[in-house]
Short mmCIF file of C-alpha atoms and ligand atoms in Angstrom, two decimals:
data_model
loop_
_atom_site.label_atom_id
_atom_site.label_comp_id
_atom_site.label_asym_id
_atom_site.label_seq_id
_atom_site.Cartn_x
_atom_site.Cartn_y
_atom_site.Cartn_z
CA MET A 1 -62.77 67.85 22.52
CA ALA A 2 -64.30 63.90 21.28
CA GLU A 3 -64.54 63.53 25.40
CA TYR A 4 -67.17 66.17 26.04
CA ARG A 5 -70.88 65.08 25.12
CA VAL A 6 -71.06 69.01 23.69
CA GLY A 7 -67.99 70.24 22.69
CA ARG A 8 -67.31 73.80 22.29
CA TYR A 9 -66.88 73.77 18.21
CA ASP A 10 -68.01 72.06 15.49
CA TYR A 11 -65.41 72.39 12.58
CA PRO A 12 -67.34 70.00 10.06
CA GLY A 13 -70.89 71.57 10.44
CA GLN A 14 -69.17 75.42 9.28
CA LEU A 15 -68.14 73.65 5.64
CA PRO A 16 -71.45 72.88 3.91
CA GLY A 17 -70.18 72.22 0.37
CA LEU A 18 -66.81 71.17 1.26
CA ASP A 19 -66.45 67.89 -1.64
CA GLU A 20 -68.36 70.09 -4.12
CA GLU A 21 -67.19 73.70 -3.80
CA LEU A 22 -63.72 73.94 -1.22
CA LEU A 23 -61.95 71.38 -1.78
CA PRO A 24 -61.77 71.22 -5.69
CA ALA A 25 -60.72 74.80 -5.12
CA LEU A 26 -58.18 74.54 -2.65
CA ARG A 27 -57.27 71.57 -5.13
CA GLU A 28 -56.35 74.42 -7.98
CA THR A 29 -54.65 76.14 -5.88
CA LEU A 30 -52.13 74.45 -4.24
CA LEU A 31 -51.71 73.45 -7.86
CA ARG A 32 -51.33 76.53 -8.95
CA GLY A 33 -49.38 78.13 -7.06
CA ASP A 34 -50.20 81.55 -6.50
CA TYR A 35 -50.25 81.31 -2.24
CA VAL A 36 -49.40 85.15 -2.00
CA LEU A 37 -51.62 87.84 -2.53
CA GLY A 38 -53.72 85.24 -4.71
CA ALA A 39 -56.86 85.73 -6.89
CA ALA A 40 -58.64 84.63 -3.39
CA VAL A 41 -58.05 87.25 -1.60
CA ASP A 42 -58.98 89.76 -3.55
CA ARG A 43 -61.86 88.39 -3.60
CA PHE A 44 -62.93 87.68 -0.18
CA GLU A 45 -61.18 91.00 0.23
CA ARG A 46 -64.26 92.77 -1.69
CA ALA A 47 -66.77 90.15 -0.74
CA PHE A 48 -66.31 90.83 3.01
CA ALA A 49 -66.18 94.29 2.70
CA GLY A 50 -69.77 94.40 0.50
CA TYR A 51 -71.05 92.06 3.71
CA LEU A 52 -70.29 94.64 6.02
CA GLY A 53 -70.83 97.63 3.79
CA ALA A 54 -67.45 99.11 4.59
CA ARG A 55 -65.23 100.91 1.54
CA HIS A 56 -62.41 98.46 2.11
CA ALA A 57 -61.47 95.58 3.44
CA VAL A 58 -57.97 94.26 3.31
CA GLY A 59 -56.97 91.24 4.08
CA VAL A 60 -53.64 90.64 7.15
CA ASN A 61 -52.34 87.51 8.56
CA SER A 62 -54.37 87.55 12.04
CA GLY A 63 -56.62 89.55 14.05
CA THR A 64 -52.99 90.65 16.30
CA ASP A 65 -51.46 92.47 13.40
CA ALA A 66 -55.01 93.60 12.31
CA LEU A 67 -55.12 95.40 15.07
CA ILE A 68 -51.08 96.66 14.98
CA LEU A 69 -51.25 97.54 11.23
CA ALA A 70 -54.28 99.91 11.61
CA LEU A 71 -52.39 101.74 14.77
CA HIS A 72 -49.21 102.12 12.35
CA ALA A 73 -51.18 103.27 9.62
CA LEU A 74 -53.08 105.82 11.17
CA GLY A 75 -49.60 107.27 13.09
CA VAL A 76 -50.18 106.07 16.19
CA GLY A 77 -47.00 105.53 18.52
CA PRO A 78 -44.30 106.54 21.17
CA GLY A 79 -45.90 109.00 22.95
CA ASP A 80 -48.88 108.32 22.70
CA GLU A 81 -52.17 107.19 24.57
CA VAL A 82 -54.50 104.81 23.40
CA ILE A 83 -57.59 104.20 25.54
CA THR A 84 -59.32 100.53 25.77
CA VAL A 85 -60.90 98.49 28.38
CA ALA A 86 -59.52 95.87 31.17
CA ASN A 87 -61.71 93.24 30.20
CA THR A 88 -60.54 91.66 26.76
CA PHE A 89 -58.17 89.54 25.22
CA HIS A 90 -54.84 89.71 25.96
CA ALA A 91 -54.66 91.38 21.70
CA SER A 92 -56.78 94.79 22.41
CA ALA A 93 -53.79 95.77 24.62
CA GLN A 94 -51.09 94.08 23.18
CA ALA A 95 -51.34 95.51 19.90
CA VAL A 96 -50.97 99.28 21.32
CA VAL A 97 -47.81 98.47 23.50
CA ARG A 98 -46.48 96.74 19.66
CA VAL A 99 -46.73 100.48 18.10
CA GLY A 100 -44.66 101.69 20.96
CA ALA A 101 -47.99 103.40 21.89
CA THR A 102 -48.85 103.07 25.78
CA PRO A 103 -52.28 101.62 26.56
CA VAL A 104 -54.62 103.16 29.17
CA LEU A 105 -57.33 100.69 30.46
CA ALA A 106 -60.68 101.43 31.67
CA ASP A 107 -63.33 99.36 33.76
CA CYS A 108 -66.21 97.79 31.75
CA ARG A 109 -70.23 98.29 32.54
CA PRO A 110 -71.85 95.89 35.36
CA ASP A 111 -74.64 95.25 32.63
CA ASN A 112 -72.99 94.33 28.82
CA TYR A 113 -69.57 94.09 30.16
CA LEU A 114 -68.71 96.28 27.48
CA LEU A 115 -66.36 98.93 27.91
CA ASP A 116 -67.83 102.15 30.13
CA LEU A 117 -67.99 104.97 28.23
CA GLU A 118 -68.09 108.00 30.85
CA GLN A 119 -64.85 105.69 32.43
CA ALA A 120 -62.52 105.75 28.81
CA GLU A 121 -63.31 109.77 29.05
CA ALA A 122 -62.38 110.11 32.48
CA ALA A 123 -59.28 108.74 30.98
CA VAL A 124 -58.90 111.23 28.31
CA THR A 125 -55.47 113.09 28.71
CA PRO A 126 -53.95 115.71 26.24
CA ARG A 127 -51.71 112.25 25.13
CA THR A 128 -54.88 110.43 24.15
CA ARG A 129 -54.58 110.10 20.73
CA ALA A 130 -57.10 106.60 20.17
CA ILE A 131 -59.79 104.71 21.57
CA ILE A 132 -59.87 100.94 20.71
CA VAL A 133 -63.22 99.77 21.77
CA VAL A 134 -64.16 96.09 21.84
CA HIS A 135 -67.79 94.28 20.86
CA LEU A 136 -66.36 91.23 23.27
CA PHE A 137 -68.40 88.01 23.32
CA GLY A 138 -69.93 89.47 20.17
CA GLN A 139 -72.08 92.30 21.95
CA SER A 140 -71.35 95.49 20.14
CA VAL A 141 -70.42 98.36 22.05
CA ASP A 142 -73.24 101.57 21.36
CA MET A 143 -71.01 103.20 18.50
CA THR A 144 -73.18 106.81 18.36
CA GLU A 145 -71.84 106.83 21.85
CA VAL A 146 -68.41 106.10 21.11
CA HIS A 147 -68.18 108.83 17.93
CA ARG A 148 -69.62 111.53 20.11
CA LEU A 149 -67.14 111.17 22.65
CA ALA A 150 -64.24 110.53 19.89
CA ARG A 151 -65.25 113.90 18.54
CA ARG A 152 -65.30 115.79 21.79
CA HIS A 153 -61.71 114.73 21.76
CA ASP A 154 -60.36 114.40 18.58
CA LEU A 155 -59.68 111.27 19.09
CA LEU A 156 -59.12 108.30 16.39
CA VAL A 157 -61.25 105.22 16.45
CA LEU A 158 -60.48 101.58 16.18
CA GLU A 159 -62.91 99.02 16.74
CA ASP A 160 -61.65 95.79 17.78
CA CYS A 161 -64.40 93.19 16.10
CA ALA A 162 -63.02 89.88 16.72
CA GLN A 163 -66.08 88.87 18.31
CA ALA A 164 -68.79 90.58 16.65
CA VAL A 165 -68.84 89.40 13.03
CA GLY A 166 -71.93 90.21 11.72
CA ALA A 167 -72.93 92.21 14.33
CA TYR A 168 -74.62 95.68 14.30
CA SER A 169 -74.36 99.36 16.63
CA GLY A 170 -77.00 102.15 15.01
CA GLY A 171 -78.55 100.50 12.00
CA ALA A 172 -74.63 100.03 10.84
CA ARG A 173 -72.30 96.81 10.91
CA VAL A 174 -69.60 97.34 13.95
CA GLY A 175 -66.04 97.59 11.80
CA THR A 176 -67.63 100.03 9.46
CA THR A 177 -68.07 103.93 11.08
CA SER A 178 -64.84 104.05 12.86
CA ASP A 179 -60.84 104.74 10.94
CA ALA A 180 -60.35 100.98 11.02
CA GLY A 181 -62.15 97.73 11.51
CA CYS A 182 -59.82 94.77 13.10
CA TRP A 183 -60.94 91.35 12.58
CA SER A 184 -59.60 87.98 13.05
CA PHE A 185 -60.64 84.26 11.15
CA ALA A 186 -59.01 82.70 13.65
CA PRO A 187 -60.58 79.06 14.34
CA SER A 188 -62.35 79.92 16.76
CA LYS A 189 -64.67 82.63 15.42
CA ASN A 190 -67.98 82.85 13.64
CA LEU A 191 -65.88 83.51 10.70
CA ALA A 192 -63.54 81.26 11.42
CA ALA A 193 -60.35 80.66 8.77
CA ALA A 194 -57.92 77.28 9.16
CA GLY A 195 -55.70 78.88 10.99
CA ASP A 196 -54.55 82.43 11.48
CA ALA A 197 -56.49 84.99 9.23
CA GLY A 198 -58.09 88.67 9.50
CA ALA A 199 -59.01 91.95 7.99
CA ILE A 200 -59.02 95.52 8.23
CA SER A 201 -61.94 97.34 7.73
CA LEU A 202 -62.38 101.16 6.97
CA GLY A 203 -63.46 103.74 5.02
CA ASP A 204 -60.36 105.95 3.46
CA ASP A 205 -58.53 105.85 0.66
CA GLN A 206 -54.74 106.11 1.39
CA ILE A 207 -55.33 104.23 4.80
CA ALA A 208 -56.46 101.68 2.76
CA ALA A 209 -53.60 101.72 0.12
CA ALA A 210 -50.82 102.60 3.05
CA LEU A 211 -51.86 99.27 4.88
CA ARG A 212 -51.86 97.30 1.35
CA ARG A 213 -47.79 98.05 1.53
CA LEU A 214 -47.63 97.80 5.30
CA ARG A 215 -48.94 93.81 5.41
CA HIS A 216 -46.76 93.34 2.18
CA PHE A 217 -43.02 94.53 3.43
CA GLY A 218 -44.17 98.09 2.48
CA GLN A 219 -43.57 97.68 -0.86
CA ASP A 220 -45.77 98.79 -3.97
CA LYS A 221 -44.16 97.09 -5.97
CA GLN A 222 -41.66 93.91 -5.99
CA ASN A 223 -38.10 94.97 -4.79
CA GLU A 224 -39.51 98.51 -4.15
CA HIS A 225 -40.06 99.98 -0.44
CA GLN A 226 -40.99 102.56 0.49
CA VAL A 227 -41.73 102.16 4.53
CA VAL A 228 -39.89 99.91 6.55
CA GLY A 229 -43.70 96.81 6.98
CA PHE A 230 -44.48 93.94 7.76
CA ASN A 231 -45.04 90.51 6.60
CA SER A 232 -48.43 89.72 7.33
CA ARG A 233 -50.55 88.85 3.89
CA LEU A 234 -54.00 87.34 4.46
CA ASP A 235 -53.11 83.24 3.00
CA THR A 236 -54.75 82.87 -0.47
CA VAL A 237 -55.88 78.99 1.08
CA GLN A 238 -57.60 80.90 4.37
CA ALA A 239 -59.51 83.64 1.47
CA LEU A 240 -60.32 80.49 0.05
CA VAL A 241 -62.04 78.96 2.95
CA LEU A 242 -63.02 82.10 4.35
CA GLY A 243 -64.80 83.29 0.79
CA HIS A 244 -66.23 79.97 1.01
CA LYS A 245 -67.94 80.45 4.45
CA LEU A 246 -68.80 83.91 4.00
CA PRO A 247 -72.25 83.32 2.42
CA HIS A 248 -73.29 80.87 5.50
CA LEU A 249 -72.69 83.49 8.27
CA ASP A 250 -75.74 85.59 8.54
CA ALA A 251 -77.66 82.17 8.49
CA TRP A 252 -75.28 80.70 11.01
CA THR A 253 -75.70 83.94 13.35
CA ARG A 254 -79.41 83.27 13.88
CA GLN A 255 -78.50 79.83 14.88
CA ARG A 256 -76.44 81.21 17.37
CA VAL A 257 -79.07 84.19 18.04
CA ALA A 258 -82.11 81.20 18.67
CA ILE A 259 -80.11 78.31 21.08
CA ALA A 260 -78.66 81.89 23.31
CA ALA A 261 -82.87 82.71 23.40
CA GLY A 262 -83.26 78.94 24.40
CA TYR A 263 -80.57 79.41 27.38
CA ARG A 264 -81.65 82.64 28.58
CA GLU A 265 -85.50 81.62 28.49
CA ARG A 266 -84.55 77.58 30.41
CA LEU A 267 -82.08 78.89 32.78
CA ALA A 268 -84.44 82.07 33.98
CA GLY A 269 -84.94 81.59 37.45
CA LEU A 270 -81.54 79.99 38.38
CA PRO A 271 -79.00 82.19 40.45
CA VAL A 272 -77.59 83.45 37.40
CA SER A 273 -76.68 86.49 35.21
CA PHE A 274 -76.19 87.28 31.93
CA GLN A 275 -74.35 89.63 29.38
CA ASP A 276 -77.17 92.49 28.30
CA GLY A 277 -78.62 90.94 25.26
CA ALA A 278 -80.50 94.22 24.41
CA GLY A 279 -78.03 97.19 22.59
CA PRO A 280 -77.40 99.32 19.91
CA GLY A 281 -77.71 96.13 17.35
CA GLU A 282 -77.87 92.84 17.23
CA HIS A 283 -76.08 90.23 19.61
CA VAL A 284 -74.10 87.50 17.49
CA TYR A 285 -73.20 85.44 20.25
CA HIS A 286 -69.66 84.73 19.62
CA LEU A 287 -69.55 83.26 23.41
CA PHE A 288 -72.40 82.76 25.96
CA GLN A 289 -71.89 84.39 29.12
CA LEU A 290 -73.40 83.10 32.52
CA ARG A 291 -72.19 85.04 35.45
CA THR A 292 -72.91 83.11 39.36
CA GLU A 293 -71.08 84.35 42.45
CA ARG A 294 -70.53 79.85 42.60
CA ARG A 295 -68.22 80.37 38.52
CA ASP A 296 -65.75 78.09 39.68
CA GLU A 297 -68.12 74.93 40.87
CA LEU A 298 -70.26 75.01 38.06
CA VAL A 299 -67.53 74.82 35.22
CA SER A 300 -65.85 72.04 37.10
CA HIS A 301 -69.99 70.54 37.47
CA LEU A 302 -70.02 70.71 33.72
CA ARG A 303 -67.50 69.32 32.70
CA GLY A 304 -67.38 66.02 34.42
CA SER A 305 -70.91 65.53 32.59
CA GLY A 306 -69.20 66.38 29.18
CA VAL A 307 -70.42 69.62 28.80
CA ASP A 308 -67.17 71.50 27.45
CA ALA A 309 -67.57 75.48 29.15
CA VAL A 310 -64.97 77.59 30.10
CA VAL A 311 -63.37 80.84 31.70
CA ARG A 312 -63.21 83.07 29.17
CA TYR A 313 -61.25 85.26 30.78
CA PRO A 314 -60.16 84.30 33.99
CA HIS A 315 -57.92 87.37 34.16
CA PRO A 316 -58.52 91.09 33.17
CA ILE A 317 -55.34 92.97 31.37
CA HIS A 318 -54.47 94.82 34.12
CA LEU A 319 -53.59 91.66 36.17
CA GLN A 320 -51.91 90.01 33.73
CA GLU A 321 -47.71 89.29 34.21
CA ALA A 322 -47.36 90.97 31.00
CA PHE A 323 -48.88 94.82 31.94
CA ALA A 324 -47.14 94.60 35.12
CA SER A 325 -45.69 98.19 33.66
CA LEU A 326 -49.07 99.77 33.48
CA GLY A 327 -48.75 100.19 37.09
CA ARG A 328 -52.11 98.94 38.24
CA ARG A 329 -53.43 97.36 41.11
CA ARG A 330 -56.42 94.62 41.95
CA GLY A 331 -59.29 96.97 42.89
CA ASP A 332 -58.63 99.33 39.81
CA PHE A 333 -61.23 98.17 37.53
CA PRO A 334 -64.09 96.56 39.91
CA VAL A 335 -66.31 95.07 37.43
CA ALA A 336 -63.73 93.38 35.42
CA GLU A 337 -62.26 92.17 38.27
CA ASP A 338 -66.15 90.50 39.27
CA LEU A 339 -67.04 89.04 35.92
CA ALA A 340 -62.94 87.73 35.63
CA GLY A 341 -63.82 85.24 38.62
CA THR A 342 -67.63 85.01 38.24
CA THR A 343 -68.61 84.31 34.19
CA LEU A 344 -68.01 81.69 32.33
CA CYS A 345 -69.06 80.66 29.05
CA LEU A 346 -71.80 77.79 27.74
CA PRO A 347 -70.86 75.90 24.59
CA LEU A 348 -72.45 77.30 21.87
CA TYR A 349 -72.22 77.09 18.20
CA PRO A 350 -74.78 77.39 14.81
CA SER A 351 -74.84 73.62 14.68
CA MET A 352 -76.01 72.73 18.20
CA THR A 353 -78.89 70.38 18.36
CA ALA A 354 -81.78 70.33 20.60
CA ASP A 355 -80.22 67.52 23.00
CA GLN A 356 -77.73 69.02 23.26
CA VAL A 357 -78.88 72.58 24.66
CA ASP A 358 -81.03 69.99 26.67
CA LEU A 359 -77.48 68.40 27.81
CA VAL A 360 -76.48 71.91 28.75
CA CYS A 361 -79.30 73.44 30.25
CA ALA A 362 -80.01 70.05 32.45
CA GLY A 363 -76.63 70.33 34.12
CA VAL A 364 -76.44 73.85 35.21
CA ARG A 365 -79.93 73.09 36.98
CA GLU A 366 -78.72 69.84 38.63
CA PHE A 367 -75.75 71.74 39.46
CA PHE A 368 -77.91 74.12 41.13
CA SER A 369 -80.48 71.85 42.50
CA SER A 370 -77.85 70.05 44.31
C1 LIG B 1 -61.17 90.37 21.38
C2 LIG B 1 -59.99 90.03 20.32
N1 LIG B 1 -59.10 90.85 19.46
C3 LIG B 1 -58.01 90.20 19.15
C4 LIG B 1 -57.40 89.00 18.82
C5 LIG B 1 -56.71 88.65 18.27
O1 LIG B 1 -57.06 87.64 17.16
P1 LIG B 1 -56.26 86.63 16.40
O2 LIG B 1 -56.39 85.62 17.56
O3 LIG B 1 -56.22 86.27 15.29
O4 LIG B 1 -54.55 87.54 16.54
C6 LIG B 1 -58.89 88.22 19.33
C7 LIG B 1 -58.92 86.73 19.25
O5 LIG B 1 -57.99 86.16 19.25
C8 LIG B 1 -60.01 88.37 19.89
O6 LIG B 1 -60.72 87.87 20.73
#
């Protein structure tokens, strides 16, 4: 990252109070030793549930496991179909396969790059058990419409909230109105651990208890295993890091939103377009997407001028070798395919300076003027 004048992340900038608060707490934990499901895990789970307005938050070791454990606890398995979107990170579909169910993909919309609910509804069959919506890049799917669709077909609703911590949909935070909100706190995320970490938010007491059991070898009590479980606990050390950062999250989101507004304003008039920022709630700008027919050239130009632009995601799910067994082909999900070939992410993190934003905008403008 050091070679870029505008990098992708600013980890030191996400650690206010490091010396005074976090390091002493880490030191104390390292010396005391309650590394597994220690007191800080419980504290973070309560704080995160409170932040969201959810009844429960259950910490697990990644966003991927959050999806897998949630599907498992809700009883989704072999013979079931689960609808999700072709334009997402691998894990959203991977989790479905990992519980033995079949992912059924639907295309996304060209305006907001999110699951097209009409196409999702057209994909429902008698075997469909659940729908996983993905609040991609920080923009929320319209949960009111998702719940209407789910009620019509008696489907479970899971939300992949990995990229949208803090976002709202219809007046509630994402991850609070469905059967399970699945969270990633991987280092790239808006609320980032110092390694892998995740959580599931939900309202049902029994499913929450089942998830706590599942993540911990299927036991409520040491050595009494009621079900075959997983080893997928949120580490105490990661819970300390996350609990330390959580009070700053909304301020960081406001900074992200301001930087994104600056990009939109200053790049207006160029032959580019953006993910629709208006929606059922506020976009939290995990990633700032810019669309241009000259995507690959622009990425090279920006990287050559010290701006760490990247592509998220260059291949939709159905064109990945891992999902060849779904039997889908190029042309099946034209919007997802188009976005995979035309979008890139401009750097965006809360502590970006005005000079850095200038540099990025100048790089994009220079590219289109040459
Ligand atoms: C949309 C989405 N879903 C799921 C995941 C999986 O999360 P994790 O990396 O914590 O397993 C990620 C991030 O990596 C993601 O971006």
